[in-house]
XYZ file of C-alpha atoms in Angstrom:
780
model
C -15.589 -3.915 14.555
C -19.075 -3.788 13.080
C -21.399 -6.156 14.612
C -23.003 -8.826 12.138
C -26.729 -9.276 12.374
C -28.384 -12.700 12.453
C -26.713 -13.716 15.659
C -29.123 -16.715 16.211
C -26.665 -18.645 13.755
C -24.294 -18.887 16.745
C -21.074 -16.707 17.464
C -18.883 -19.351 15.779
C -20.728 -19.739 12.587
C -19.488 -16.249 11.199
C -15.973 -16.486 12.755
C -13.375 -16.919 9.941
C -12.029 -20.569 10.713
C -9.717 -20.922 7.874
C -5.706 -20.757 8.555
C -4.942 -20.045 4.710
C -5.167 -16.356 4.579
C -2.212 -14.544 5.974
C -0.997 -12.846 9.146
C -4.360 -12.425 10.297
C -4.923 -16.326 10.146
C -6.417 -18.135 13.181
C -4.261 -20.572 15.123
C -3.142 -23.554 13.107
C -4.515 -25.731 16.170
C -8.077 -24.815 14.944
C -6.958 -27.177 11.985
C -7.606 -30.048 14.217
C -11.289 -29.009 14.935
C -12.283 -29.399 11.241
C -14.427 -32.771 10.530
C -13.262 -34.479 7.219
C -16.383 -36.594 6.315
C -16.273 -36.406 2.758
C -15.885 -39.881 2.142
C -19.089 -40.798 4.041
C -21.221 -37.892 2.789
C -20.115 -36.689 -0.524
C -22.100 -38.478 -3.219
C -22.114 -35.871 -5.979
C -19.673 -35.352 -8.815
C -18.611 -38.156 -11.431
C -20.131 -41.572 -11.109
C -17.547 -43.583 -9.390
C -17.792 -46.548 -11.870
C -18.269 -44.798 -15.385
C -16.357 -41.728 -14.985
C -19.415 -39.896 -16.347
C -20.413 -36.511 -14.668
C -23.612 -37.009 -12.825
C -24.356 -33.111 -12.779
C -23.372 -30.183 -14.551
C -23.856 -26.778 -13.924
C -23.407 -23.377 -15.572
C -19.643 -23.213 -14.687
C -18.941 -25.586 -17.426
C -18.822 -22.861 -19.745
C -16.116 -20.926 -17.836
C -12.204 -20.835 -18.419
C -11.265 -20.467 -14.855
C -9.704 -23.777 -13.590
C -11.367 -23.025 -9.986
C -14.728 -22.480 -11.684
C -14.297 -25.684 -13.754
C -13.473 -27.579 -10.655
C -17.069 -27.058 -9.354
C -18.758 -27.669 -12.586
C -19.861 -31.139 -11.821
C -21.277 -30.299 -8.148
C -24.808 -30.987 -7.588
C -24.939 -27.380 -6.521
C -26.366 -25.362 -9.437
C -23.621 -22.713 -9.405
C -23.676 -19.552 -11.402
C -20.658 -17.372 -12.475
C -20.718 -13.906 -11.172
C -22.905 -11.934 -13.471
C -26.406 -10.644 -14.593
C -27.880 -13.981 -15.072
C -27.580 -14.993 -11.465
C -28.389 -11.319 -10.184
C -31.537 -11.359 -12.347
C -32.636 -14.858 -10.973
C -32.254 -13.807 -7.285
C -34.369 -10.706 -7.899
C -36.843 -12.445 -10.210
C -37.321 -15.375 -7.363
C -36.730 -12.989 -4.366
C -34.012 -15.475 -3.004
C -30.740 -14.767 -1.113
C -27.555 -15.189 -2.758
C -24.749 -17.615 -1.560
C -21.453 -16.415 -2.748
C -18.444 -18.754 -2.464
C -15.155 -17.467 -3.302
C -11.878 -19.472 -3.617
C -9.043 -20.408 -5.969
C -8.108 -23.704 -7.748
C -4.947 -24.333 -5.281
C -6.774 -23.602 -2.208
C -6.509 -26.751 0.342
C -9.518 -25.861 2.465
C -11.370 -24.727 -0.828
C -11.144 -28.376 -1.925
C -12.315 -29.777 1.885
C -15.289 -27.697 1.740
C -16.292 -28.928 -1.722
C -15.729 -32.473 -0.908
C -17.723 -32.041 2.389
C -20.447 -29.630 1.407
C -20.635 -28.891 -2.259
C -20.487 -32.466 -3.504
C -23.186 -33.454 -0.794
C -26.705 -34.068 -2.719
C -28.763 -33.223 0.353
C -26.780 -30.020 0.758
C -26.779 -29.306 -2.828
C -30.606 -29.474 -2.667
C -31.066 -27.031 0.016
C -28.832 -24.704 -1.880
C -30.681 -25.264 -5.193
C -34.360 -24.630 -3.544
C -33.663 -21.897 -1.470
C -30.705 -19.798 -2.790
C -28.960 -18.551 -5.931
C -25.493 -19.939 -5.797
C -22.529 -17.902 -7.262
C -18.840 -19.170 -7.453
C -16.066 -16.590 -7.880
C -12.409 -17.375 -8.796
C -10.625 -14.694 -6.174
C -7.640 -14.418 -8.582
C -9.898 -13.851 -11.668
C -12.213 -11.305 -9.769
C -9.990 -9.818 -6.913
C -12.500 -6.697 -7.134
C -15.409 -8.866 -5.787
C -13.351 -11.019 -3.470
C -12.075 -7.676 -1.911
C -15.429 -6.038 -1.392
C -16.934 -9.092 0.443
C -13.742 -9.779 2.339
C -13.729 -6.468 3.571
C -17.148 -7.369 4.829
C -16.273 -10.555 6.370
C -13.111 -9.084 8.198
C -15.066 -6.065 9.549
C -17.869 -8.334 10.971
C -15.668 -11.102 12.447
C -12.129 -11.570 13.539
C -10.573 -12.006 10.221
C -11.019 -13.683 7.010
C -9.776 -16.416 4.435
C -10.853 -18.753 1.673
C -13.069 -20.440 0.943
C -14.834 -17.367 1.802
C -18.808 -17.854 2.407
C -21.011 -14.806 2.289
C -25.011 -14.431 2.126
C -26.271 -11.522 0.140
C -29.669 -9.988 -0.284
C -30.967 -10.247 -3.704
C -29.413 -6.494 -4.437
C -25.973 -8.121 -3.544
C -25.697 -6.672 0.017
C -24.170 -8.888 2.406
C -25.418 -9.651 5.835
C -23.689 -12.632 7.123
C -20.196 -14.200 6.200
C -17.519 -16.679 7.319
C -14.834 -18.992 5.553
C -14.815 -22.759 6.015
C -17.798 -24.604 7.370
C -17.766 -28.406 8.088
C -21.063 -29.930 6.689
C -22.344 -30.772 10.166
C -22.624 -29.395 13.658
C -19.520 -30.140 16.051
C -18.630 -29.097 19.611
C -16.242 -26.542 17.821
C -18.280 -25.030 15.053
C -21.977 -24.867 13.652
C -22.366 -26.824 10.520
C -23.117 -25.453 6.985
C -26.480 -27.496 6.949
C -27.533 -25.844 10.056
C -26.320 -22.148 8.876
C -28.353 -22.600 5.788
C -31.281 -23.632 7.369
C -31.041 -20.816 10.270
C -30.303 -18.131 7.415
C -33.582 -19.271 5.499
C -35.654 -18.904 8.627
C -34.364 -15.554 9.417
C -35.231 -14.358 5.808
C -38.646 -15.734 5.997
C -39.439 -14.261 9.568
C -37.347 -11.070 9.569
C -36.713 -10.075 6.054
C -37.320 -6.380 6.991
C -34.788 -6.551 9.873
C -32.126 -8.315 7.607
C -32.343 -5.688 4.962
C -32.267 -2.588 7.447
C -29.156 -4.356 8.905
C -27.561 -4.916 5.822
C -27.934 -1.325 5.051
C -26.386 0.048 8.289
C -23.616 -2.374 7.609
C -22.843 -1.021 4.225
C -22.972 2.511 5.326
C -20.351 1.740 8.073
C -17.967 0.093 5.709
C -18.463 3.018 3.165
C -17.192 5.269 6.007
C -14.564 3.179 7.294
C -12.782 2.079 4.163
C -12.535 5.814 2.767
C -8.950 6.551 2.155
C -8.271 10.058 1.059
C -6.624 13.531 1.656
C -7.405 17.033 1.130
C -5.935 19.175 -1.410
C -3.574 20.978 1.279
C -2.438 17.777 3.029
C 1.286 16.875 2.594
C 3.291 13.824 2.790
C 4.211 12.468 6.067
C 7.812 12.940 7.113
C 10.225 10.095 5.651
C 12.484 9.839 8.512
C 9.697 9.333 10.865
C 7.967 6.811 8.745
C 11.020 5.040 8.007
C 12.260 4.887 11.567
C 8.882 3.756 13.085
C 8.519 1.059 10.299
C 11.839 -0.254 11.053
C 11.317 -0.126 14.991
C 7.971 -2.051 14.467
C 9.473 -4.704 12.284
C 12.331 -5.171 14.921
C 9.658 -5.440 17.604
C 8.091 -8.543 15.891
C 11.302 -10.113 14.472
C 12.218 -13.723 15.272
C 15.903 -13.709 16.289
C 16.293 -17.394 16.129
C 14.612 -18.503 12.989
C 13.955 -15.020 11.216
C 10.788 -13.813 9.748
C 8.245 -11.521 11.874
C 5.844 -13.964 13.541
C 5.966 -17.272 15.416
C 3.404 -19.488 13.432
C 2.241 -19.628 10.582
C 5.174 -17.825 9.053
C 5.331 -16.023 5.742
C 7.927 -14.847 3.188
C 6.804 -11.105 3.204
C 9.167 -10.021 0.618
C 7.896 -6.454 1.286
C 9.367 -6.449 4.745
C 12.710 -7.599 3.406
C 12.673 -4.760 0.676
C 12.219 -2.388 3.073
C 14.853 -3.402 5.320
C 17.456 -3.454 2.320
C 16.254 0.071 1.526
C 16.565 1.071 5.279
C 20.197 -0.509 5.498
C 21.314 1.602 2.368
C 20.146 4.687 3.623
C 21.883 4.020 7.135
C 24.886 2.085 6.336
C 27.006 3.672 9.087
C 24.619 3.244 11.836
C 23.885 0.113 14.144
C 20.300 0.376 13.058
C 21.295 -0.090 9.543
C 23.586 -3.045 10.346
C 20.703 -4.522 12.253
C 18.100 -4.062 9.352
C 20.430 -5.896 6.908
C 21.279 -8.739 9.364
C 17.408 -9.269 9.899
C 16.842 -9.356 6.186
C 19.851 -11.637 5.356
C 19.271 -13.991 8.327
C 15.329 -14.368 7.461
C 16.278 -15.131 3.814
C 19.044 -17.918 4.871
C 16.728 -19.757 7.050
C 13.815 -19.670 4.697
C 15.946 -21.166 2.165
C 17.236 -23.630 4.528
C 13.771 -24.730 5.659
C 10.931 -26.958 4.367
C 9.197 -23.842 2.771
C 11.818 -24.164 0.374
C 11.618 -27.051 -2.124
C 15.337 -28.650 -2.033
C 14.388 -31.028 -4.793
C 12.360 -29.256 -7.487
C 13.261 -25.624 -6.172
C 11.000 -22.713 -5.892
C 9.095 -21.862 -2.603
C 5.885 -23.197 -0.959
C 3.290 -20.728 0.098
C 3.973 -20.407 3.882
C 5.377 -22.598 6.857
C 2.653 -23.626 9.642
C 5.658 -23.595 12.146
C 8.218 -21.189 13.569
C 11.013 -23.058 12.020
C 10.085 -22.585 8.296
C 9.921 -26.461 8.429
C 6.431 -27.941 7.434
C 4.750 -25.791 4.761
C 1.562 -25.282 3.264
C 2.672 -26.995 0.022
C 1.041 -24.870 -2.814
C 3.455 -22.770 -4.830
C 2.206 -19.403 -6.069
C 3.706 -17.380 -8.906
C 3.596 -14.114 -7.024
C 5.992 -15.840 -4.251
C 8.418 -16.940 -6.985
C 8.682 -13.503 -8.581
C 9.303 -11.492 -5.583
C 11.589 -13.764 -3.817
C 13.693 -14.091 -6.781
C 14.330 -10.306 -6.531
C 14.857 -10.757 -2.877
C 17.474 -13.339 -3.337
C 19.036 -11.562 -6.068
C 19.285 -8.310 -4.130
C 20.701 -10.257 -1.126
C 23.600 -11.532 -3.443
C 23.973 -8.024 -4.778
C 24.472 -6.581 -1.487
C 26.326 -9.328 0.363
C 28.256 -11.100 -2.306
C 27.343 -14.577 -1.003
C 26.853 -17.102 -3.971
C 24.447 -18.768 -1.622
C 21.661 -16.229 -2.319
C 22.344 -16.243 -6.077
C 21.948 -19.954 -6.060
C 18.400 -19.875 -4.414
C 17.498 -17.107 -6.979
C 18.748 -19.383 -9.789
C 16.699 -22.339 -8.500
C 13.519 -19.967 -8.215
C 13.711 -19.167 -11.968
C 14.535 -22.600 -12.853
C 11.389 -24.015 -11.284
C 9.261 -21.293 -13.056
C 10.814 -21.789 -16.313
C 10.424 -25.432 -16.191
C 7.074 -25.745 -14.564
C 4.951 -22.558 -14.566
C 5.669 -21.456 -18.185
C 3.329 -21.354 -21.173
C 5.000 -22.046 -24.632
C 3.525 -18.571 -25.641
C 5.755 -16.794 -23.010
C 3.200 -16.396 -20.196
C 3.423 -17.861 -16.629
C 0.806 -19.879 -14.951
C -0.617 -18.803 -11.544
C 0.297 -21.834 -9.196
C 0.467 -25.467 -8.251
C -1.559 -27.211 -5.908
C -0.767 -28.372 -2.514
C -2.836 -31.510 -2.668
C -2.071 -34.474 -4.997
C -2.444 -38.311 -5.058
C 0.198 -40.023 -3.213
C 0.295 -43.160 -5.868
C -1.274 -43.583 -9.316
C -3.669 -45.907 -7.508
C -4.809 -43.574 -4.759
C -8.462 -42.536 -4.766
C -7.822 -39.465 -2.253
C -5.557 -36.652 -2.391
C -3.199 -35.628 0.225
C -1.618 -32.526 1.082
C 2.194 -32.504 0.388
C 1.963 -35.948 -1.257
C 4.218 -34.998 -4.036
C 6.722 -33.453 -1.982
C 7.555 -35.531 1.055
C 9.845 -38.645 1.551
C 9.939 -41.762 3.770
C 13.403 -42.684 4.847
C 13.078 -46.030 3.125
C 12.385 -44.192 -0.236
C 15.653 -42.152 0.013
C 17.677 -45.475 1.209
C 16.164 -47.183 -1.862
C 16.908 -44.228 -4.377
C 20.431 -43.633 -2.915
C 22.104 -46.835 -1.943
C 25.504 -46.184 -3.097
C 28.435 -46.229 -0.588
C 30.523 -43.205 -0.514
C 34.020 -43.574 -1.340
C 36.993 -42.029 0.654
C 35.598 -42.127 4.067
C 36.481 -45.013 6.646
C 32.882 -45.682 7.687
C 30.768 -47.642 5.545
C 28.107 -45.172 4.878
C 25.774 -44.766 1.963
C 24.972 -41.687 -0.038
C 21.659 -41.753 1.721
C 23.389 -41.780 5.077
C 24.844 -38.446 4.291
C 21.821 -36.924 2.511
C 19.567 -37.954 5.359
C 21.790 -36.505 7.999
C 22.066 -33.073 5.955
C 18.478 -32.798 5.448
C 17.319 -33.891 8.837
C 15.542 -37.233 7.561
C 14.018 -39.625 10.185
C 13.109 -43.214 9.939
C 9.782 -42.465 11.562
C 9.327 -39.040 9.721
C 10.432 -35.644 10.890
C 6.845 -33.816 10.900
C 5.538 -33.040 14.386
C 2.015 -34.651 14.930
C 0.608 -31.371 16.086
C 1.338 -29.935 12.580
C -0.460 -33.082 10.938
C -3.686 -33.632 12.559
C -5.045 -35.693 9.748
C -2.074 -37.793 9.644
C -1.315 -37.079 6.031
C 2.273 -36.661 6.754
C 2.647 -39.457 9.135
C 6.009 -41.496 8.898
C 7.171 -38.655 6.076
C 9.825 -36.188 5.762
C 9.900 -32.849 4.829
C 13.345 -31.794 3.893
C 15.089 -29.076 5.857
C 18.749 -28.182 5.959
C 19.727 -29.544 9.565
C 23.508 -28.965 9.332
C 25.918 -26.354 7.244
C 27.752 -27.867 4.611
C 30.956 -27.593 6.528
C 29.370 -29.499 9.580
C 27.864 -32.405 7.282
C 31.414 -32.611 5.650
C 33.283 -32.781 8.950
C 30.764 -35.400 10.056
C 31.604 -37.698 7.169
C 35.314 -36.616 6.511
C 34.480 -35.285 2.890
C 36.120 -32.477 1.242
C 33.335 -29.586 1.005
C 33.205 -29.756 -2.919
C 32.910 -33.677 -2.806
C 30.018 -32.939 -0.619
C 28.355 -30.462 -2.756
C 28.432 -32.849 -5.758
C 27.042 -35.559 -3.660
C 24.262 -33.744 -2.625
C 23.434 -31.953 -6.062
C 23.498 -35.703 -7.347
C 21.159 -37.215 -4.788
C 18.571 -33.964 -5.499
C 18.575 -35.035 -9.209
C 17.896 -38.551 -8.446
C 15.153 -37.579 -5.999
C 13.908 -35.387 -8.682
C 13.768 -37.991 -11.251
C 11.875 -40.324 -8.849
C 9.290 -37.645 -7.795
C 8.517 -37.017 -11.469
C 7.215 -40.566 -11.502
C 4.625 -39.329 -8.974
C 1.114 -37.860 -9.880
C 1.799 -34.298 -10.093
C -0.467 -31.697 -8.043
C -3.069 -29.564 -10.149
C -1.542 -26.770 -12.005
C -3.768 -23.658 -12.412
C -2.989 -22.632 -15.945
C -4.739 -19.364 -15.719
C -2.269 -16.562 -16.539
C -2.786 -12.947 -14.765
C -1.459 -9.928 -15.877
C -0.470 -8.507 -12.395
C 1.413 -11.813 -11.418
C 3.045 -12.091 -14.884
C 4.233 -8.477 -14.147
C 5.793 -9.533 -10.873
C 7.526 -12.566 -12.462
C 8.871 -10.386 -15.165
C 10.385 -8.260 -12.650
C 11.906 -11.231 -11.176
C 13.562 -12.481 -14.330
C 14.561 -8.940 -15.320
C 16.383 -7.839 -12.061
C 17.900 -11.159 -11.480
C 19.219 -11.071 -15.093
C 20.841 -8.058 -14.518
C 22.079 -8.297 -11.238
C 23.555 -11.783 -11.705
C 24.714 -10.990 -15.328
C 22.502 -13.514 -17.273
C 21.122 -12.281 -20.379
C 18.878 -15.609 -20.732
C 16.726 -14.279 -17.619
C 16.466 -10.843 -19.285
C 15.393 -12.637 -22.635
C 12.933 -14.818 -20.759
C 11.414 -11.352 -19.155
C 11.250 -9.880 -22.720
C 9.409 -12.875 -23.778
C 6.755 -12.678 -21.065
C 6.459 -8.866 -21.844
C 5.607 -9.688 -25.517
C 3.139 -12.351 -24.282
C 1.234 -9.498 -22.384
C 1.364 -7.375 -25.291
C 0.022 -9.778 -27.667
C -2.583 -11.760 -25.298
C -3.398 -9.382 -22.379
C -3.738 -5.773 -24.042
C -6.280 -4.244 -26.050
C -4.412 -1.816 -28.545
C -7.704 -0.175 -29.461
C -8.846 0.834 -25.899
C -5.220 1.027 -24.474
C -6.544 -1.381 -21.735
C -4.857 -4.294 -20.234
C -6.891 -7.460 -19.682
C -6.924 -9.226 -16.385
C -6.537 -12.986 -17.383
C -6.309 -15.590 -20.216
C -6.035 -19.290 -20.152
C -4.314 -22.156 -21.493
C -6.745 -23.756 -24.029
C -7.353 -27.478 -24.792
C -4.819 -27.432 -27.784
C -2.319 -25.247 -25.746
C -3.257 -22.252 -27.325
C -3.820 -19.171 -25.260
C -7.541 -18.363 -24.863
C -9.837 -15.619 -23.400
C -13.033 -15.972 -21.672
C -16.236 -15.184 -23.649
C -16.354 -11.940 -21.416
C -12.923 -10.740 -21.068
C -12.019 -9.184 -17.682
C -10.553 -5.833 -17.936
C -7.370 -5.235 -15.845
C -7.393 -3.929 -12.410
C -5.109 -1.443 -10.606
C -2.903 -4.133 -9.512
C -2.598 -5.241 -13.145
C -1.482 -1.719 -14.245
C 1.068 -1.187 -11.450
C 2.834 -4.555 -11.433
C 3.156 -4.372 -15.391
C 4.267 -0.827 -15.163
C 6.821 -1.652 -12.599
C 8.007 -4.835 -14.938
C 8.268 -2.852 -17.908
C 10.538 -0.329 -16.053
C 12.537 -3.069 -14.752
C 12.743 -4.765 -17.949
C 13.993 -1.594 -19.939
C 16.639 -1.095 -17.151
C 17.886 -4.813 -17.689
C 17.561 -4.978 -21.438
C 17.988 -1.018 -22.550
C 15.220 -1.442 -25.037
C 13.020 1.725 -25.018
C 10.000 0.097 -26.382
C 9.339 -1.305 -23.034
C 9.773 2.206 -21.469
C 7.237 3.599 -23.928
C 4.598 1.194 -23.247
C 5.020 1.575 -19.603
C 4.250 5.338 -19.863
C 1.348 4.623 -22.172
C 0.050 2.398 -19.498
C 0.723 4.877 -16.808
C -1.348 7.552 -18.456
C -4.237 4.831 -18.894
C -3.873 3.872 -15.229
C -4.484 7.628 -14.283
C -7.449 7.864 -16.467
C -9.269 4.886 -15.209
C -8.506 4.735 -11.395
C -7.315 8.135 -10.030
C -9.475 9.855 -7.391
C -9.340 13.422 -8.251
C -10.902 14.409 -4.799
C -9.439 12.214 -2.274
C -6.297 11.255 -4.315
C -4.646 7.721 -4.668
C -5.753 5.386 -6.869
C -8.949 3.203 -6.508
C -8.671 -0.705 -7.311
C -11.338 -0.677 -9.724
C -12.737 1.246 -12.545
C -15.967 3.052 -11.743
C -17.957 1.345 -14.397
C -19.109 -1.937 -12.619
C -22.471 -1.423 -11.061
C -22.454 -4.580 -9.225
C -19.721 -3.445 -6.971
C -21.373 -1.378 -4.342
C -17.684 -0.511 -2.627
C -14.987 1.180 -4.655
C -11.792 0.640 -2.362
C -8.257 1.728 -2.066
C -6.160 -1.118 -0.748
C -4.373 -0.173 2.711
C -2.109 -2.851 3.501
C 0.987 -4.506 1.977
C 0.455 -8.255 2.276
C 1.464 -11.299 0.165
C 1.874 -8.844 -2.568
C 2.614 -5.312 -2.268
C -0.507 -2.998 -2.393
C -1.120 -1.249 -5.767
C -0.756 2.402 -4.204
C 2.453 1.347 -2.723
C 3.931 0.386 -5.751
C 2.315 3.194 -7.699
C 4.184 5.765 -5.746
C 7.554 4.548 -6.857
C 6.172 3.847 -10.510
C 5.013 7.453 -10.739
C 8.493 8.991 -9.566
C 10.100 6.521 -12.082
C 7.949 7.551 -14.875
C 8.651 11.288 -14.077
C 12.286 10.615 -14.198
C 12.026 9.220 -17.539
C 9.678 11.658 -18.986
C 9.959 15.038 -16.967
C 6.113 14.999 -16.563
C 6.236 16.525 -13.169
C 2.322 16.042 -12.545
C 3.392 12.292 -11.841
C 5.660 13.530 -9.017
C 2.692 15.451 -7.609
C 0.604 12.386 -7.874
C 2.996 10.355 -5.794
C 3.204 12.855 -3.039
C -0.590 13.026 -2.811
C -0.822 9.192 -2.468
C 1.429 9.468 0.629
C -0.475 12.139 1.773
C -3.931 10.067 1.512
C -2.107 7.349 3.513
C -0.369 9.530 5.813
C -2.194 8.640 9.134
C -1.622 5.112 8.539
C 1.889 5.617 7.602
C 2.833 7.433 10.758
C 0.727 5.279 13.139
C 1.478 1.697 11.649
C 3.737 1.836 8.712
C 4.513 -1.821 9.462
C 1.408 -2.718 7.215
C 2.557 -0.691 4.604
C 6.513 -1.369 4.415
C 6.533 -0.709 0.576
C 4.971 2.556 0.776
C 7.173 3.279 3.717
C 10.163 2.505 1.504
C 8.366 4.823 -1.332
C 8.574 7.739 1.083
C 12.141 8.036 1.153
C 12.284 7.967 -2.691
C 9.917 10.769 -2.618
C 11.705 12.876 0.022
C 15.268 12.329 -1.531
C 14.249 12.341 -5.392
C 15.528 9.519 -7.537
C 18.849 9.326 -8.927
C 18.964 9.577 -12.844
C 22.102 7.352 -13.693
C 22.824 8.297 -17.375
C 25.304 6.091 -19.230
C 26.522 7.503 -22.572
C 28.203 4.922 -24.809
C 27.581 1.839 -27.251
C 26.309 -1.226 -25.060
C 28.181 -3.431 -27.346
C 31.551 -2.272 -26.342
C 33.515 -3.202 -23.166
C 33.597 -0.043 -21.549
C 30.081 0.761 -21.774
C 29.133 -2.881 -20.385
C 31.836 -2.254 -17.460
C 29.690 0.747 -16.462
C 26.403 -0.889 -16.753
C 27.712 -3.907 -14.945
C 28.647 -1.525 -11.917
C 25.312 0.037 -11.811
C 23.757 -3.459 -12.067
C 25.767 -5.004 -9.185
C 25.626 -1.998 -6.919
C 22.582 -1.997 -4.548
C 21.142 1.547 -5.050
C 17.524 2.043 -3.937
C 15.531 5.426 -5.428
C 17.521 5.362 -8.608
C 16.684 4.879 -12.268
C 18.974 3.814 -15.472
C 18.985 5.564 -18.743
C 21.213 4.408 -21.607
C 21.867 7.741 -23.890
C 22.880 6.243 -27.265
C 21.620 5.970 -30.582
C 19.144 7.923 -32.146
C 18.985 11.563 -30.610
C 15.283 11.805 -31.849
C 14.126 8.645 -29.931
C 11.801 8.260 -26.975
C 14.110 9.526 -24.291
C 15.506 12.438 -26.121
C 12.025 13.618 -27.026
C 11.088 13.751 -23.262
C 14.424 14.557 -21.654
C 15.981 17.389 -23.466
C 18.858 17.751 -20.926
C 20.118 14.602 -22.612
C 21.116 16.288 -25.645
C 24.569 17.963 -24.357
C 25.736 14.799 -22.369
C 28.365 12.823 -24.417
C 31.348 10.500 -23.981
C 34.395 11.891 -22.512
C 37.669 11.296 -24.303
C 35.827 8.733 -26.581
C 35.114 6.432 -23.633
C 31.756 5.483 -22.197
C 30.787 8.028 -19.520
C 28.532 7.996 -16.632
C 26.533 11.155 -15.295
C 24.772 11.101 -11.885
C 21.778 13.494 -12.263
C 19.089 14.758 -9.888
C 15.996 16.754 -11.095
C 17.522 16.512 -14.479
C 20.804 18.471 -13.327
C 23.838 16.343 -13.972
C 27.099 16.148 -12.029
C 30.697 15.709 -13.650
C 31.052 12.711 -15.826
C 33.119 9.817 -14.809
C 34.558 7.032 -17.058
C 35.670 4.410 -14.392
C 33.515 1.919 -12.745
C 35.213 2.768 -9.479
C 34.346 6.306 -9.565
C 30.753 5.445 -10.544
C 30.103 2.970 -7.581
C 31.477 5.872 -5.127
C 28.818 8.278 -6.702
C 26.148 5.514 -6.528
C 26.465 4.991 -2.791
C 24.280 7.204 -0.628
């Protein structure tokens, strides 16, 4: 670990005390140490009587919902850009960089406690140049400075607070700070004053230490390989990754930690692939059991919204019960795929129902009329229209009294005099005095409230009340609908209507793959609508580049910021993956053509020809002193992990063998990490098998409007086969696929029937015409 300078700030001042990051978060128990003094101290923002803003800063001209949330702070915020950089150099002032996002609970807390405080605002304005960054809008800036914070302390999180020299070099960083000192943590005011003192007294030492830290960071963040390096052994990587997941697996509740507990779809996808490649072994059976059990326990838990559907960000406890209530688009996209695949493998309708619920939530609550998808819904909201202060989870939780009032009807056909509320409350674990452990609610926001969690199976609840199973299902569905209507009367949480290319890509994959697996054309059509949106609003046809973000305008139109942000590596890889998924679901070759075009552009902008793999950013931004390569799959898979499979798919569709070589070079660049701790890169570990085994090219010759062709396609869609691509050889023989894949030309229907070929390295097997034969061929 790199030591942070300015130790006079006190050790705890630079520790990341925010629990909202991910697997490296600190204990939830730290939350009890945070002081909420906003009501006593925050005097900034809007005038409480007139509603007129008392302060307005430069953020008022931005489009980001997060930046606009801070536009009326008494802090003189600037967006990330040259104006702020020039001011810092001209006035020889330190920069205070604050990074967060609009649905971040503790970002809201720090704003209330610190950034709305006039006295703290005065200290900041007189002595610092203050820059506010939306981490979702600028993941490049966030990644550089988060790397610093994590390297100089024990973790990281948001809000991220970093102090920089005028030339943008960090020297102190942390996360959340309360406004005043406590026995647990140095307060923000004290931190500011101590940093100022050090800058005045020891400027040369600070600058020297900052330079040393940067040199060390550059050395430790270098990911690369030499030209002669080869990819690691797929069998060794897969076996070790499985064992490391097994070692951290929670036997009772599923998942791979105790608390907080995260969905981690990348782990589940790896386990599915591992099972498919080891079906006949006990290890394969164990991998499948771990994945399906985790998905079931998540769906039963409070992390799953049983009323409006979709999933919250993560669970604060081991049981998946009490969530952090924000909902993120990237979770919905990945989890829709995971549940659809669970149905594809197991045949259990339960998993299909959960996937359907996720897509219903996104279609209803996170969809723009233009076809794009919004980023997130906040965790905090006003409990009532009259409330003055937001509370976490207020939109989602229930009192027993509310449920009894909403579900008063007696249940017919049972000897006991029970109401619908009695059945509903029993099934979902509702208690008269609330079902939230006080240790998970240090600020008493959930006192007396209930987070719905499936406490009993349908069979047990039906037996308890003497109901038929179908009768119980109907009763619960009707009850959910009534609670949904009642919840609609509450003040809604803040909606982050920013639309990001990368997250839209993940959601397009969610709709496309689910539509193919579940046989629902409307899902595939929704994915196509979103792809059209990306092409219309987030793609520059002249430069061939993707744009990072766009925004819902005041008149519901789609707007760009005055200086559009170009796409990052993650935008390209997730959109390319989405377009491949959409082609396979819709069989429309225009999506394939665009994906290949973007893959060429990705190579041009991000490929490292010396150390291999892709940089996360273009080389053109002089304000970023680190050009990084992500080395961990987290809430989203790392771009290089997805890029490996994308390259192999692109090569299978075009015959461009250079992409196969690039895929191998990425694996070689990450070889040491994959061999030692593949559990941090499960998506890339999964890709080693695709690279080693080569992708199967499933070629269907036939008219997709005919029943025999649809039957073969249905077989492909409903059979879980990792490491395969689907090609429809039909129509114009001068089209995109025929131009790139000459081996398709001699393939044809057999005896006038739709025919399937299984090809590897452009060499094909004997043709088959029955779905039974095809299914047998598809299995490893």
